[in-house]
PDB file of C-alpha atoms and ligand atoms in Angstrom:
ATOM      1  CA  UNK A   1     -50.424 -43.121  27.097  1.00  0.00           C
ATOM      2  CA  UNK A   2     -54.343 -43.825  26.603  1.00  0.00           C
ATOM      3  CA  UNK A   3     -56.019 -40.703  25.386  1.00  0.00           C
ATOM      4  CA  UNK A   4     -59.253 -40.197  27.059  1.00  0.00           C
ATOM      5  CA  UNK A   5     -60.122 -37.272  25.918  1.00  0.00           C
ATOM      6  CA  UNK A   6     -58.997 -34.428  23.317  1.00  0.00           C
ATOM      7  CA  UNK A   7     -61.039 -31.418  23.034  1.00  0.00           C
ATOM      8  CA  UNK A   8     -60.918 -27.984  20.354  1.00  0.00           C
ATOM      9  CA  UNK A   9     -60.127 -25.201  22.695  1.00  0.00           C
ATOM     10  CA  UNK A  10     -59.121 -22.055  20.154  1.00  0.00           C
ATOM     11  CA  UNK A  11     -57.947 -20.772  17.127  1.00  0.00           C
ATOM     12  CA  UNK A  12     -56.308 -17.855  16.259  1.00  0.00           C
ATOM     13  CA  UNK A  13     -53.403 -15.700  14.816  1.00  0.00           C
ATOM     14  CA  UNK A  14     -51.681 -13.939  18.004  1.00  0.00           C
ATOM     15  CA  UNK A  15     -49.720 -15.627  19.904  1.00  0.00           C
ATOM     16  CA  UNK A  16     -51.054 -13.608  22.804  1.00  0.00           C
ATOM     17  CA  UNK A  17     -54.415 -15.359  22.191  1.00  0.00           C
ATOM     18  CA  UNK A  18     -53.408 -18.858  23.021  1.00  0.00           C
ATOM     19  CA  UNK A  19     -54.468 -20.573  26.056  1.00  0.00           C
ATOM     20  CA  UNK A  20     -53.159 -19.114  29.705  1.00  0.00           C
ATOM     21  CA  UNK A  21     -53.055 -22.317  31.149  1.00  0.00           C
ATOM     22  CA  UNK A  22     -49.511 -23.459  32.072  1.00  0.00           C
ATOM     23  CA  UNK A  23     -49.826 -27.199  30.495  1.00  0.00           C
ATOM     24  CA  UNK A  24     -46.780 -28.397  28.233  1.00  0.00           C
ATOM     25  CA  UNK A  25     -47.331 -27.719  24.820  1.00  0.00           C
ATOM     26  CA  UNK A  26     -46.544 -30.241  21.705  1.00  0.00           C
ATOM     27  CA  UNK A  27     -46.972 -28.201  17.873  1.00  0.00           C
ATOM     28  CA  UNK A  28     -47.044 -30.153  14.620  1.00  0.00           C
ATOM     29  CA  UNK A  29     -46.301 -28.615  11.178  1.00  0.00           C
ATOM     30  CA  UNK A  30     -44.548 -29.805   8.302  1.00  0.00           C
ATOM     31  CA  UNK A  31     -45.169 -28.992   4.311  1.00  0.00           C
ATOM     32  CA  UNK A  32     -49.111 -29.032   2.842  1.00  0.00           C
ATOM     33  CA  UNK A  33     -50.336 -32.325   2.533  1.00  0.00           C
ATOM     34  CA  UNK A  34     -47.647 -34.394   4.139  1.00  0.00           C
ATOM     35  CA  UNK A  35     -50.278 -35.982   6.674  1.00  0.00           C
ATOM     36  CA  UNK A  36     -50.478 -33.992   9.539  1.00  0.00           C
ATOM     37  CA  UNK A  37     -54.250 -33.633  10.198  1.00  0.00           C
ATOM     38  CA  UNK A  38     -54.599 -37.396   9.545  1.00  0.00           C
ATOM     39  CA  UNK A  39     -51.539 -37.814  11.880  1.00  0.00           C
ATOM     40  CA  UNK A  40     -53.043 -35.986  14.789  1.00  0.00           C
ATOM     41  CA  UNK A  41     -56.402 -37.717  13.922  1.00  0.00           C
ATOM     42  CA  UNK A  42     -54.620 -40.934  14.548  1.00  0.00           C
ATOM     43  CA  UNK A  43     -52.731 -39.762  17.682  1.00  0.00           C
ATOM     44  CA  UNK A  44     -55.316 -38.877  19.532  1.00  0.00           C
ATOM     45  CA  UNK A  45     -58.111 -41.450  17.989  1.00  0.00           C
ATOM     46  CA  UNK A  46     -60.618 -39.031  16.894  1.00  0.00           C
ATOM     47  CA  UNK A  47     -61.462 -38.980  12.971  1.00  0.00           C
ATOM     48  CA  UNK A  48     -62.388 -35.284  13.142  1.00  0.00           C
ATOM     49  CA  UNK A  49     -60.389 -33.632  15.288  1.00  0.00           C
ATOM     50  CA  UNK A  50     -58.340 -32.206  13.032  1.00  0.00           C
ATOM     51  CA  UNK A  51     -60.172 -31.814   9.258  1.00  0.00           C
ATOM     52  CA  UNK A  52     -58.167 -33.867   6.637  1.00  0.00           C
ATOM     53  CA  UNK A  53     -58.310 -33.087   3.328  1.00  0.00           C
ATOM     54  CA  UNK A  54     -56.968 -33.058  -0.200  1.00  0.00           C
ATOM     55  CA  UNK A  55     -56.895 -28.753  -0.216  1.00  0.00           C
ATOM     56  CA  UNK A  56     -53.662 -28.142   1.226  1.00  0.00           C
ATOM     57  CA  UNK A  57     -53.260 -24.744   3.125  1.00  0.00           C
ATOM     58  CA  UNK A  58     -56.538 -24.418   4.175  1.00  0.00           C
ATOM     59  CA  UNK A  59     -55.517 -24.655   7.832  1.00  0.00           C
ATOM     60  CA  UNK A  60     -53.947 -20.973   8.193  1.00  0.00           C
ATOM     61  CA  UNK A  61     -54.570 -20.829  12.222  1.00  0.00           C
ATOM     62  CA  UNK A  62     -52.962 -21.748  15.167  1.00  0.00           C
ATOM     63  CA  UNK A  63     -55.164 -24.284  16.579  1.00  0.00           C
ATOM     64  CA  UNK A  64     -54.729 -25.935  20.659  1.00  0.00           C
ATOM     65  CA  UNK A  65     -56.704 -28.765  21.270  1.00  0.00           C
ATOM     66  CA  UNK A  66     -56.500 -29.858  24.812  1.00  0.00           C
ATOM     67  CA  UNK A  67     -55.469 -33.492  25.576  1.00  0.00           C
ATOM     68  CA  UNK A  68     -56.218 -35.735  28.660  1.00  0.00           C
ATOM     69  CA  UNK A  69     -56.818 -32.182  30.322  1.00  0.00           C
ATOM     70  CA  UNK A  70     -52.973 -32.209  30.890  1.00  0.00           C
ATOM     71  CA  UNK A  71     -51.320 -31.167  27.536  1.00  0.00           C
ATOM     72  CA  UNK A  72     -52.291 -28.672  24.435  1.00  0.00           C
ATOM     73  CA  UNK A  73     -51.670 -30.680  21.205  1.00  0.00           C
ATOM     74  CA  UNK A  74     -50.951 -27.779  18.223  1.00  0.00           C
ATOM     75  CA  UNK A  75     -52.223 -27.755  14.943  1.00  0.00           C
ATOM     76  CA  UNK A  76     -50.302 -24.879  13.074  1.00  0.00           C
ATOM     77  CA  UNK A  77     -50.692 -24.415   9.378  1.00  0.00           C
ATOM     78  CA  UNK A  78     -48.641 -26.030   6.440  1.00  0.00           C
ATOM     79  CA  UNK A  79     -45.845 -24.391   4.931  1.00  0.00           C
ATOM     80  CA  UNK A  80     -44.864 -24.227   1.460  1.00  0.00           C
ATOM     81  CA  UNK A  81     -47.978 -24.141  -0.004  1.00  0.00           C
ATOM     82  CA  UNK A  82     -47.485 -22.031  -3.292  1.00  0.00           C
ATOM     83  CA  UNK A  83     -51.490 -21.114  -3.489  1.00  0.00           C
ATOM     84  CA  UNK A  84     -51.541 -18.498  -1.274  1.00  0.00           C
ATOM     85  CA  UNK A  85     -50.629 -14.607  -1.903  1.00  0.00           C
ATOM     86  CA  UNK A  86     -47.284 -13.562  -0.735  1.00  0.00           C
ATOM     87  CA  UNK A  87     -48.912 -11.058   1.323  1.00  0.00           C
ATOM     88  CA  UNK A  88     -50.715 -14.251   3.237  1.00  0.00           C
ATOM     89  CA  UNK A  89     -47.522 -16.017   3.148  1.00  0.00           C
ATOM     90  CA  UNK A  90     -45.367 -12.791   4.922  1.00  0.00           C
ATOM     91  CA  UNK A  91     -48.245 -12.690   7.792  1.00  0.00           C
ATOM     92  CA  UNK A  92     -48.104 -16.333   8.142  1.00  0.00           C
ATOM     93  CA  UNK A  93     -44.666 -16.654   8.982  1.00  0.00           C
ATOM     94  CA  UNK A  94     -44.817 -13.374  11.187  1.00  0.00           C
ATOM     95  CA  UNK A  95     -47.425 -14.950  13.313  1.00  0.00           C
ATOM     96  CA  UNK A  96     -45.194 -18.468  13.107  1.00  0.00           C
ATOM     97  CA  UNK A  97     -42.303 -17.070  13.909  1.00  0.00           C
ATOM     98  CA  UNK A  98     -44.216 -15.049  17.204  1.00  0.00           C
ATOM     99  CA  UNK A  99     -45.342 -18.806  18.504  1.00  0.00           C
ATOM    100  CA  UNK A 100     -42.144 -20.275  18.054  1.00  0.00           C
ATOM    101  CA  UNK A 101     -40.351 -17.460  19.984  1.00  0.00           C
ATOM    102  CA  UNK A 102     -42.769 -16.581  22.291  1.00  0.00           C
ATOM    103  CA  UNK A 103     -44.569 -19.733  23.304  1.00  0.00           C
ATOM    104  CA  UNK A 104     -42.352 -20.840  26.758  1.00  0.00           C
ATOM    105  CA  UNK A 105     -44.943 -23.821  27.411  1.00  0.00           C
ATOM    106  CA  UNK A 106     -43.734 -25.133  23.794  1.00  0.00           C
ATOM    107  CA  UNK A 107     -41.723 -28.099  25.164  1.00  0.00           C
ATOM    108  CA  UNK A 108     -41.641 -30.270  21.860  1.00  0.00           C
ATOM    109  CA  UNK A 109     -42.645 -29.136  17.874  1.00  0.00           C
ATOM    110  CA  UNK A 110     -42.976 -32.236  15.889  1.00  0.00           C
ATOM    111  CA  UNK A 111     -41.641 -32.003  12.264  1.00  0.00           C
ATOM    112  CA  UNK A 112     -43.513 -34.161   9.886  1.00  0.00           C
ATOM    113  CA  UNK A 113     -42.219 -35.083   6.545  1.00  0.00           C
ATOM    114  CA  UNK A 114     -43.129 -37.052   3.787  1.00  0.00           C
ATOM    115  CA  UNK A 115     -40.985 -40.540   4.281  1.00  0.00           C
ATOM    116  CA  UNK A 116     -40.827 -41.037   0.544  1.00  0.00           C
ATOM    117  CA  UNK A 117     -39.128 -37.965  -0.314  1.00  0.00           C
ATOM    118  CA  UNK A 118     -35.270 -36.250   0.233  1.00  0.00           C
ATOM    119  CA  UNK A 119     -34.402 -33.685   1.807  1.00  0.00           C
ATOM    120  CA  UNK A 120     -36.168 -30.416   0.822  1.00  0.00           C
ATOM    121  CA  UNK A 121     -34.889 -26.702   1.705  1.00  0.00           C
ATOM    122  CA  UNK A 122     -37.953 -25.802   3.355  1.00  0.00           C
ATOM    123  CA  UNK A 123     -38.362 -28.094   5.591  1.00  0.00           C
ATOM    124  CA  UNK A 124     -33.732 -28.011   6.635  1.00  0.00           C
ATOM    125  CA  UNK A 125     -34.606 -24.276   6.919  1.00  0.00           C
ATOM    126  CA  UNK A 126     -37.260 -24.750   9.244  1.00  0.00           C
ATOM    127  CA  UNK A 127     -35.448 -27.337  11.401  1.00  0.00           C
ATOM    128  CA  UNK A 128     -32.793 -24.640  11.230  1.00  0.00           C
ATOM    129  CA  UNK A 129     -34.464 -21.954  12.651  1.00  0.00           C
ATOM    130  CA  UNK A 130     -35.477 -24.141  15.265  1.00  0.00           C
ATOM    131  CA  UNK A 131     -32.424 -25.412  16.112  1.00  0.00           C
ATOM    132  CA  UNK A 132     -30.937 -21.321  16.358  1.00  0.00           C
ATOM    133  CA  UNK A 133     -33.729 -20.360  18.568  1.00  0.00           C
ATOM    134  CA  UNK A 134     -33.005 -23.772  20.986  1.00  0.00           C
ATOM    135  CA  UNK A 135     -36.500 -24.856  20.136  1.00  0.00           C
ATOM    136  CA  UNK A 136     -36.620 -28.225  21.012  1.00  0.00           C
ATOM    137  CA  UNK A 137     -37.458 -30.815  18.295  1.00  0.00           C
ATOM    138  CA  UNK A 138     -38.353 -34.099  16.910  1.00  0.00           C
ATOM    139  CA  UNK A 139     -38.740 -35.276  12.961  1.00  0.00           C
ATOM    140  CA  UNK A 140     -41.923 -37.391  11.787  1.00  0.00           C
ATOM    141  CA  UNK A 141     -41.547 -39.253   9.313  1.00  0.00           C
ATOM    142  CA  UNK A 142     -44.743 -39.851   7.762  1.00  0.00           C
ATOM    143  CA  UNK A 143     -47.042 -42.428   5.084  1.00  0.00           C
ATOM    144  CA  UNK A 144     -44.787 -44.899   6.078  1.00  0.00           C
ATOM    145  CA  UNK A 145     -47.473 -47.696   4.821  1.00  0.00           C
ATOM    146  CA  UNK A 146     -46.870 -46.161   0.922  1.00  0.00           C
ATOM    147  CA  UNK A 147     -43.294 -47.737   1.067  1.00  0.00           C
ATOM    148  CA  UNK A 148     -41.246 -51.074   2.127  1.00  0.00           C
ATOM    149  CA  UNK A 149     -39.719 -51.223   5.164  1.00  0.00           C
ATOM    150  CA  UNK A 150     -36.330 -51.014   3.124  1.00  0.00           C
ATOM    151  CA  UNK A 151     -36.760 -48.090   1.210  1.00  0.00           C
ATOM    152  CA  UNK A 152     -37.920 -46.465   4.616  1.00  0.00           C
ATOM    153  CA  UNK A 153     -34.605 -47.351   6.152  1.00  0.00           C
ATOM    154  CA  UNK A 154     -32.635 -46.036   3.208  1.00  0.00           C
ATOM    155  CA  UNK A 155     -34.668 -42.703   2.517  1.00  0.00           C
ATOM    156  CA  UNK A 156     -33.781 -42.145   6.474  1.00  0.00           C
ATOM    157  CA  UNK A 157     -30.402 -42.840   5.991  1.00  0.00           C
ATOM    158  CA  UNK A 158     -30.323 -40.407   2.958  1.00  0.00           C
ATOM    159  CA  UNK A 159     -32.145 -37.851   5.153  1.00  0.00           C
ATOM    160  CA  UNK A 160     -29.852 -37.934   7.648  1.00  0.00           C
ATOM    161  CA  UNK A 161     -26.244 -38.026   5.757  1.00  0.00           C
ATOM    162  CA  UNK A 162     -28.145 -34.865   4.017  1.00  0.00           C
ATOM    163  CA  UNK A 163     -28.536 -33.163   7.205  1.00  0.00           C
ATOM    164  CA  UNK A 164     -25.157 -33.870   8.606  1.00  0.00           C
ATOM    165  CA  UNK A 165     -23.384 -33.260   5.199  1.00  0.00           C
ATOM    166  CA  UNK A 166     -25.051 -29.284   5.898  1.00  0.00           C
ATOM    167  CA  UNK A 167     -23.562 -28.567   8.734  1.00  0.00           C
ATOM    168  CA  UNK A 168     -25.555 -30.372  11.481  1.00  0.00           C
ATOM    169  CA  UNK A 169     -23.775 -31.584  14.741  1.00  0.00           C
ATOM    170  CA  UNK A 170     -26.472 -34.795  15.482  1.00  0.00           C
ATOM    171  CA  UNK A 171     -29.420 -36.194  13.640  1.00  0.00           C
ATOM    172  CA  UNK A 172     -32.411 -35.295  15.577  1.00  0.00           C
ATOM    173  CA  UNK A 173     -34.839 -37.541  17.619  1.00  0.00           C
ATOM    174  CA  UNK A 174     -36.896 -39.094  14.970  1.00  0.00           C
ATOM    175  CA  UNK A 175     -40.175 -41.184  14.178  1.00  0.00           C
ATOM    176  CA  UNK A 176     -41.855 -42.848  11.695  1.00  0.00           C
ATOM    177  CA  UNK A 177     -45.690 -43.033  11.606  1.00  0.00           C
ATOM    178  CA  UNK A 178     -48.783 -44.209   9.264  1.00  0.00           C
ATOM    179  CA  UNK A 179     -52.046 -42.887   9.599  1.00  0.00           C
ATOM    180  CA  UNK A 180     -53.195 -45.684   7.856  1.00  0.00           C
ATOM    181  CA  UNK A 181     -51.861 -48.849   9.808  1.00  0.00           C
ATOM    182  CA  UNK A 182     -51.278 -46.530  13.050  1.00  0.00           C
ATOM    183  CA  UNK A 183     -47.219 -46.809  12.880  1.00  0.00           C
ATOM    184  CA  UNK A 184     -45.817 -45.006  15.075  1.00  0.00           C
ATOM    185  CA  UNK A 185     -48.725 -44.353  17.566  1.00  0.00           C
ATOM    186  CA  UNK A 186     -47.628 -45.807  20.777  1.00  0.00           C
ATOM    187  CA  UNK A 187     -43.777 -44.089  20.095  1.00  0.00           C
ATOM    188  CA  UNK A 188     -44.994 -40.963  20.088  1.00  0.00           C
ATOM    189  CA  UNK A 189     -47.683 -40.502  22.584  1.00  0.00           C
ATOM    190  CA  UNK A 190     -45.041 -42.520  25.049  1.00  0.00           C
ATOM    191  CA  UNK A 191     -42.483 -39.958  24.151  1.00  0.00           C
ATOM    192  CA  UNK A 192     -44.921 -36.914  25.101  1.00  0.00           C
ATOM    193  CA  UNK A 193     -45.979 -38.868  28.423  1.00  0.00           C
ATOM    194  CA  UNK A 194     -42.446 -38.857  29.063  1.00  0.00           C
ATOM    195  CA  UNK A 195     -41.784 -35.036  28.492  1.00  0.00           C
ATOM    196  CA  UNK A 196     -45.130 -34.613  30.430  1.00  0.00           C
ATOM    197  CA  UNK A 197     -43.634 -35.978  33.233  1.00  0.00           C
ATOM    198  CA  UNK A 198     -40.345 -34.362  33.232  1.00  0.00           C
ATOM    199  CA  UNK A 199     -42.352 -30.796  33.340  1.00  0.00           C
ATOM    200  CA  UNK A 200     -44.730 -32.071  35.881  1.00  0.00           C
ATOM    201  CA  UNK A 201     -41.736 -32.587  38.079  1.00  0.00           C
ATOM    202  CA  UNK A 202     -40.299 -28.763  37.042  1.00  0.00           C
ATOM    203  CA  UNK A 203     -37.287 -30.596  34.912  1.00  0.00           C
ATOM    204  CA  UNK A 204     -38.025 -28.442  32.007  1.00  0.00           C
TER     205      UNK A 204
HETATM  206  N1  GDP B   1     -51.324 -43.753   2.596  1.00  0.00           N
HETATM  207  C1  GDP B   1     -51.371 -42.737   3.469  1.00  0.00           C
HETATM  208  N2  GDP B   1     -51.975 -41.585   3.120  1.00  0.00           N
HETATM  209  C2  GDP B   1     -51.989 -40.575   4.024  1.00  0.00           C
HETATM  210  C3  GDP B   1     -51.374 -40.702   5.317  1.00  0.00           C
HETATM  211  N3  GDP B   1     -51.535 -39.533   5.970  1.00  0.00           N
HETATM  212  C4  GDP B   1     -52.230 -38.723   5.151  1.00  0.00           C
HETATM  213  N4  GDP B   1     -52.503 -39.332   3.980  1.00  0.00           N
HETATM  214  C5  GDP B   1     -53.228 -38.751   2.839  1.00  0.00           C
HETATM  215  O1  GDP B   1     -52.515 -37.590   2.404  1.00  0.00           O
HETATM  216  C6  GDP B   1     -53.416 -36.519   2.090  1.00  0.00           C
HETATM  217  C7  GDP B   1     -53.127 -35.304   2.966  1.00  0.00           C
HETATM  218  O2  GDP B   1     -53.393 -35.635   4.307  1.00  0.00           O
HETATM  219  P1  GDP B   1     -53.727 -34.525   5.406  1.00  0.00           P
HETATM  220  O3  GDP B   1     -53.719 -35.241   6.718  1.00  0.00           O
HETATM  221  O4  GDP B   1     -54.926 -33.729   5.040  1.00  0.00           O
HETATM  222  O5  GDP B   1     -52.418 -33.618   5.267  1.00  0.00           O
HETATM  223  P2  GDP B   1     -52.094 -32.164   5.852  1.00  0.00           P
HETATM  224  O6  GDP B   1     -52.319 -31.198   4.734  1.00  0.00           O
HETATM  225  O7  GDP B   1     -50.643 -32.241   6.204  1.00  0.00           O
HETATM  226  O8  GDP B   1     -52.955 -31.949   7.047  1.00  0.00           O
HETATM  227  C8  GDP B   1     -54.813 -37.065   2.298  1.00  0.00           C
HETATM  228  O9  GDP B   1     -55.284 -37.515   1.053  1.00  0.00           O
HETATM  229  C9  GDP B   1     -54.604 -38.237   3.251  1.00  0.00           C
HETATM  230  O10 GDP B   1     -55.576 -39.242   3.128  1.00  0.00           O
HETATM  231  C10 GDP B   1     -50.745 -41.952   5.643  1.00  0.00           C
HETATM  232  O11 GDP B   1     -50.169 -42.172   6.713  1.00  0.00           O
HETATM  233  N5  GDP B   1     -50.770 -42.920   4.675  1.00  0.00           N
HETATM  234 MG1   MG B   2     -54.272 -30.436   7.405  1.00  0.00          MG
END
Protein backbone atom coordinates (compact mmCIF):
# COMPACT_ATOMS: atom_id res chain seq x y z
CA UNK A 1 0.00 0.00 0.00
CA UNK A 2 1.34 3.58 -1.22
CA UNK A 3 0.25 6.21 1.21
CA UNK A 4 -0.87 9.24 -0.54
CA UNK A 5 -1.99 11.04 1.94
CA UNK A 6 -2.28 11.08 5.94
CA UNK A 7 -3.91 13.93 7.55
CA UNK A 8 -4.42 15.10 11.71
CA UNK A 9 -8.12 14.89 12.13
CA UNK A 10 -8.64 15.13 16.25
CA UNK A 11 -7.55 14.72 19.54
CA UNK A 12 -9.18 14.10 22.53
CA UNK A 13 -10.03 12.12 25.77
CA UNK A 14 -13.73 10.63 25.18
CA UNK A 15 -14.15 8.07 23.30
CA UNK A 16 -17.43 9.60 22.22
CA UNK A 17 -15.35 12.36 20.55
CA UNK A 18 -13.63 10.30 17.96
CA UNK A 19 -14.44 10.47 14.41
CA UNK A 20 -18.20 9.24 13.18
CA UNK A 21 -17.01 8.06 10.10
CA UNK A 22 -17.32 4.26 9.70
CA UNK A 23 -13.56 3.65 8.26
CA UNK A 24 -11.52 0.66 9.91
CA UNK A 25 -9.51 1.76 12.58
CA UNK A 26 -5.66 0.63 13.33
CA UNK A 27 -4.32 2.05 17.23
CA UNK A 28 -0.65 1.92 18.20
CA UNK A 29 0.61 2.04 21.82
CA UNK A 30 3.24 0.35 23.55
CA UNK A 31 5.58 1.62 26.70
CA UNK A 32 7.15 5.52 26.59
CA UNK A 33 9.82 5.77 24.30
CA UNK A 34 9.78 2.43 22.57
CA UNK A 35 9.43 4.19 19.01
CA UNK A 36 6.05 4.64 18.26
CA UNK A 37 5.82 8.26 16.98
CA UNK A 38 8.95 7.57 14.86
CA UNK A 39 7.19 4.28 13.81
CA UNK A 40 4.06 5.92 12.56
CA UNK A 41 6.31 8.71 11.08
CA UNK A 42 7.88 6.02 9.03
CA UNK A 43 4.61 4.21 8.14
CA UNK A 44 3.02 6.72 6.70
CA UNK A 45 6.26 8.80 5.30
CA UNK A 46 5.67 12.01 6.95
CA UNK A 47 8.52 13.26 9.49
CA UNK A 48 5.94 15.19 11.54
CA UNK A 49 3.02 13.53 11.69
CA UNK A 50 3.35 12.24 14.78
CA UNK A 51 5.98 14.52 17.16
CA UNK A 52 9.00 12.31 18.21
CA UNK A 53 10.82 13.04 21.00
CA UNK A 54 13.11 12.16 23.86
CA UNK A 55 10.12 13.34 26.72
CA UNK A 56 8.26 10.28 27.02
CA UNK A 57 4.50 10.67 28.04
CA UNK A 58 3.95 13.76 26.60
CA UNK A 59 1.40 12.32 24.17
CA UNK A 60 -1.62 11.85 26.78
CA UNK A 61 -4.48 12.03 23.88
CA UNK A 62 -6.13 9.91 21.67
CA UNK A 63 -5.08 11.12 18.40
CA UNK A 64 -6.86 9.77 14.59
CA UNK A 65 -5.07 10.77 11.74
CA UNK A 66 -6.84 9.86 8.60
CA UNK A 67 -4.98 7.75 5.97
CA UNK A 68 -5.50 7.47 2.13
CA UNK A 69 -9.07 8.88 3.13
CA UNK A 70 -9.95 5.15 3.80
CA UNK A 71 -8.52 4.26 7.30
CA UNK A 72 -7.94 6.24 10.83
CA UNK A 73 -4.34 5.43 11.95
CA UNK A 74 -4.35 5.92 16.14
CA UNK A 75 -1.88 7.50 18.09
CA UNK A 76 -2.81 6.71 21.83
CA UNK A 77 -0.48 7.63 24.61
CA UNK A 78 2.46 5.54 26.18
CA UNK A 79 2.02 3.52 29.10
CA UNK A 80 4.23 3.02 31.91
CA UNK A 81 5.61 6.17 32.11
CA UNK A 82 6.40 6.67 35.94
CA UNK A 83 6.41 10.77 35.55
CA UNK A 84 3.04 11.33 35.71
CA UNK A 85 0.65 11.65 38.96
CA UNK A 86 -1.33 8.65 39.77
CA UNK A 87 -4.32 10.69 39.52
CA UNK A 88 -3.21 11.27 35.58
CA UNK A 89 -2.33 7.73 35.38
CA UNK A 90 -6.11 6.42 36.86
CA UNK A 91 -7.83 8.86 34.11
CA UNK A 92 -5.56 7.64 31.51
CA UNK A 93 -6.38 4.18 31.68
CA UNK A 94 -10.20 5.03 32.25
CA UNK A 95 -10.27 6.82 29.00
CA UNK A 96 -7.96 3.70 27.46
CA UNK A 97 -9.87 1.27 28.63
CA UNK A 98 -13.36 3.30 27.11
CA UNK A 99 -11.52 3.14 23.42
CA UNK A 100 -10.59 -0.27 23.67
CA UNK A 101 -14.14 -1.38 24.67
CA UNK A 102 -16.07 0.92 22.96
CA UNK A 103 -14.36 1.61 19.67
CA UNK A 104 -16.31 -1.20 17.15
CA UNK A 105 -14.36 0.33 14.01
CA UNK A 106 -11.05 -0.80 16.01
CA UNK A 107 -10.21 -3.72 13.67
CA UNK A 108 -6.38 -4.06 14.58
CA UNK A 109 -4.23 -2.33 17.83
CA UNK A 110 -0.62 -2.69 17.09
CA UNK A 111 1.60 -3.49 20.15
CA UNK A 112 5.03 -2.07 19.87
CA UNK A 113 7.86 -3.20 21.96
CA UNK A 114 11.30 -2.59 22.34
CA UNK A 115 13.10 -5.69 20.31
CA UNK A 116 16.06 -5.57 22.64
CA UNK A 117 14.31 -6.20 25.73
CA UNK A 118 12.23 -9.44 27.56
CA UNK A 119 9.23 -9.70 28.39
CA UNK A 120 7.87 -6.97 30.73
CA UNK A 121 4.50 -7.21 32.92
CA UNK A 122 3.10 -4.22 31.49
CA UNK A 123 3.17 -4.74 28.31
CA UNK A 124 1.78 -9.23 28.94
CA UNK A 125 -0.91 -7.36 30.94
CA UNK A 126 -1.88 -5.23 28.26
CA UNK A 127 -1.83 -7.94 25.56
CA UNK A 128 -3.93 -9.66 28.20
CA UNK A 129 -6.59 -7.46 28.50
CA UNK A 130 -6.78 -7.42 24.95
CA UNK A 131 -6.89 -10.78 24.38
CA UNK A 132 -10.11 -11.04 27.32
CA UNK A 133 -11.98 -8.35 25.62
CA UNK A 134 -11.40 -10.30 21.89
CA UNK A 135 -9.60 -7.19 20.79
CA UNK A 136 -7.85 -8.15 17.93
CA UNK A 137 -4.02 -7.80 17.89
CA UNK A 138 -0.64 -7.74 16.45
CA UNK A 139 3.02 -7.27 18.33
CA UNK A 140 5.73 -4.73 16.86
CA UNK A 141 8.72 -5.35 17.48
CA UNK A 142 10.65 -2.31 17.27
CA UNK A 143 14.63 -0.57 16.80
CA UNK A 144 15.35 -3.54 15.12
CA UNK A 145 18.54 -1.65 13.40
CA UNK A 146 20.14 -1.35 17.31
CA UNK A 147 20.68 -5.22 17.17
CA UNK A 148 21.99 -8.25 14.82
CA UNK A 149 19.75 -10.08 13.02
CA UNK A 150 20.61 -13.02 15.54
CA UNK A 151 19.98 -11.55 18.68
CA UNK A 152 16.59 -10.36 17.04
CA UNK A 153 15.70 -13.94 16.32
CA UNK A 154 16.61 -15.10 19.79
CA UNK A 155 15.04 -12.13 21.90
CA UNK A 156 11.74 -13.25 19.74
CA UNK A 157 12.13 -16.61 20.58
CA UNK A 158 12.57 -15.65 24.32
CA UNK A 159 9.47 -13.42 23.95
CA UNK A 160 7.47 -15.90 22.80
CA UNK A 161 8.41 -19.15 25.07
CA UNK A 162 7.68 -16.23 27.83
CA UNK A 163 4.29 -15.73 26.61
CA UNK A 164 3.36 -19.30 26.12
CA UNK A 165 5.11 -20.43 29.40
CA UNK A 166 2.07 -17.77 31.06
CA UNK A 167 -0.63 -19.30 29.96
CA UNK A 168 -1.05 -18.23 26.30
CA UNK A 169 -2.74 -20.64 23.72
CA UNK A 170 -0.68 -19.08 20.33
CA UNK A 171 1.97 -16.48 19.87
CA UNK A 172 0.37 -13.59 18.27
CA UNK A 173 0.80 -12.15 14.68
CA UNK A 174 4.02 -10.35 14.93
CA UNK A 175 6.45 -7.75 13.19
CA UNK A 176 9.58 -6.36 13.36
CA UNK A 177 10.27 -2.75 12.22
CA UNK A 178 13.14 0.11 12.22
CA UNK A 179 12.40 3.56 11.93
CA UNK A 180 15.73 4.03 10.99
CA UNK A 181 16.38 1.63 7.92
CA UNK A 182 12.40 1.39 7.34
CA UNK A 183 12.19 -2.53 8.42
CA UNK A 184 9.21 -3.59 8.46
CA UNK A 185 7.37 -0.91 6.33
CA UNK A 186 5.97 -2.73 3.44
CA UNK A 187 4.76 -5.82 6.13
CA UNK A 188 2.75 -3.76 7.85
CA UNK A 189 1.01 -1.35 5.65
CA UNK A 190 0.33 -4.72 3.34
CA UNK A 191 -1.15 -6.31 6.37
CA UNK A 192 -3.62 -3.22 7.02
CA UNK A 193 -4.47 -3.15 3.12
CA UNK A 194 -5.38 -6.57 3.67
CA UNK A 195 -7.73 -6.04 6.77
CA UNK A 196 -8.96 -2.95 4.75
CA UNK A 197 -10.18 -5.08 2.31
CA UNK A 198 -11.73 -7.74 4.30
CA UNK A 199 -14.03 -4.81 6.01
CA UNK A 200 -14.63 -3.20 2.72
CA UNK A 201 -16.21 -6.44 1.69
CA UNK A 202 -18.32 -6.59 5.33
CA UNK A 203 -15.93 -9.74 6.46
CA UNK A 204 -15.29 -8.10 9.70
N1 LIG B 1 17.86 3.40 16.46
C1 LIG B 1 16.54 3.64 16.51
N2 LIG B 1 16.06 4.58 17.34
C2 LIG B 1 14.72 4.79 17.37
C3 LIG B 1 13.82 4.02 16.55
N3 LIG B 1 12.56 4.44 16.82
C4 LIG B 1 12.67 5.43 17.73
N4 LIG B 1 13.95 5.64 18.07
C5 LIG B 1 14.45 6.63 19.05
O1 LIG B 1 13.86 6.33 20.31
C6 LIG B 1 13.45 7.53 20.98
C7 LIG B 1 11.95 7.51 21.25
O2 LIG B 1 11.26 7.52 20.02
P1 LIG B 1 9.76 8.04 19.89
O3 LIG B 1 9.33 7.68 18.50
O4 LIG B 1 9.62 9.45 20.33
O5 LIG B 1 9.06 7.07 20.95
P2 LIG B 1 7.59 7.11 21.59
O6 LIG B 1 7.74 7.73 22.94
O7 LIG B 1 7.21 5.67 21.70
O8 LIG B 1 6.71 7.86 20.65
C8 LIG B 1 13.86 8.68 20.09
O9 LIG B 1 15.11 9.14 20.53
C9 LIG B 1 13.98 8.04 18.71
O10 LIG B 1 14.89 8.68 17.86
C10 LIG B 1 14.38 3.03 15.68
O11 LIG B 1 13.70 2.30 14.95
N5 LIG B 1 15.74 2.88 15.71
MG1 LIG C 1 5.57 9.51 21.02
Amino acid sequence: MQIKSAEFIVSNSEVAKCPTEKLPEYAFIGRSNVGKSSLINMLTGRNKLAKTSGTPGKTQLINHFKINKNWFLVDLPGYGYARVSKSTKKEFQSFITDYFKQRKELVCTFVLIDSRHTPQKIDVDFMEFLAENEIPFAIIFTKTDKLKPKAITQNITKYKEGMLKSNWAYFPTYFTSSSSNKNGKEEILNFIDSINKDFNAGNI
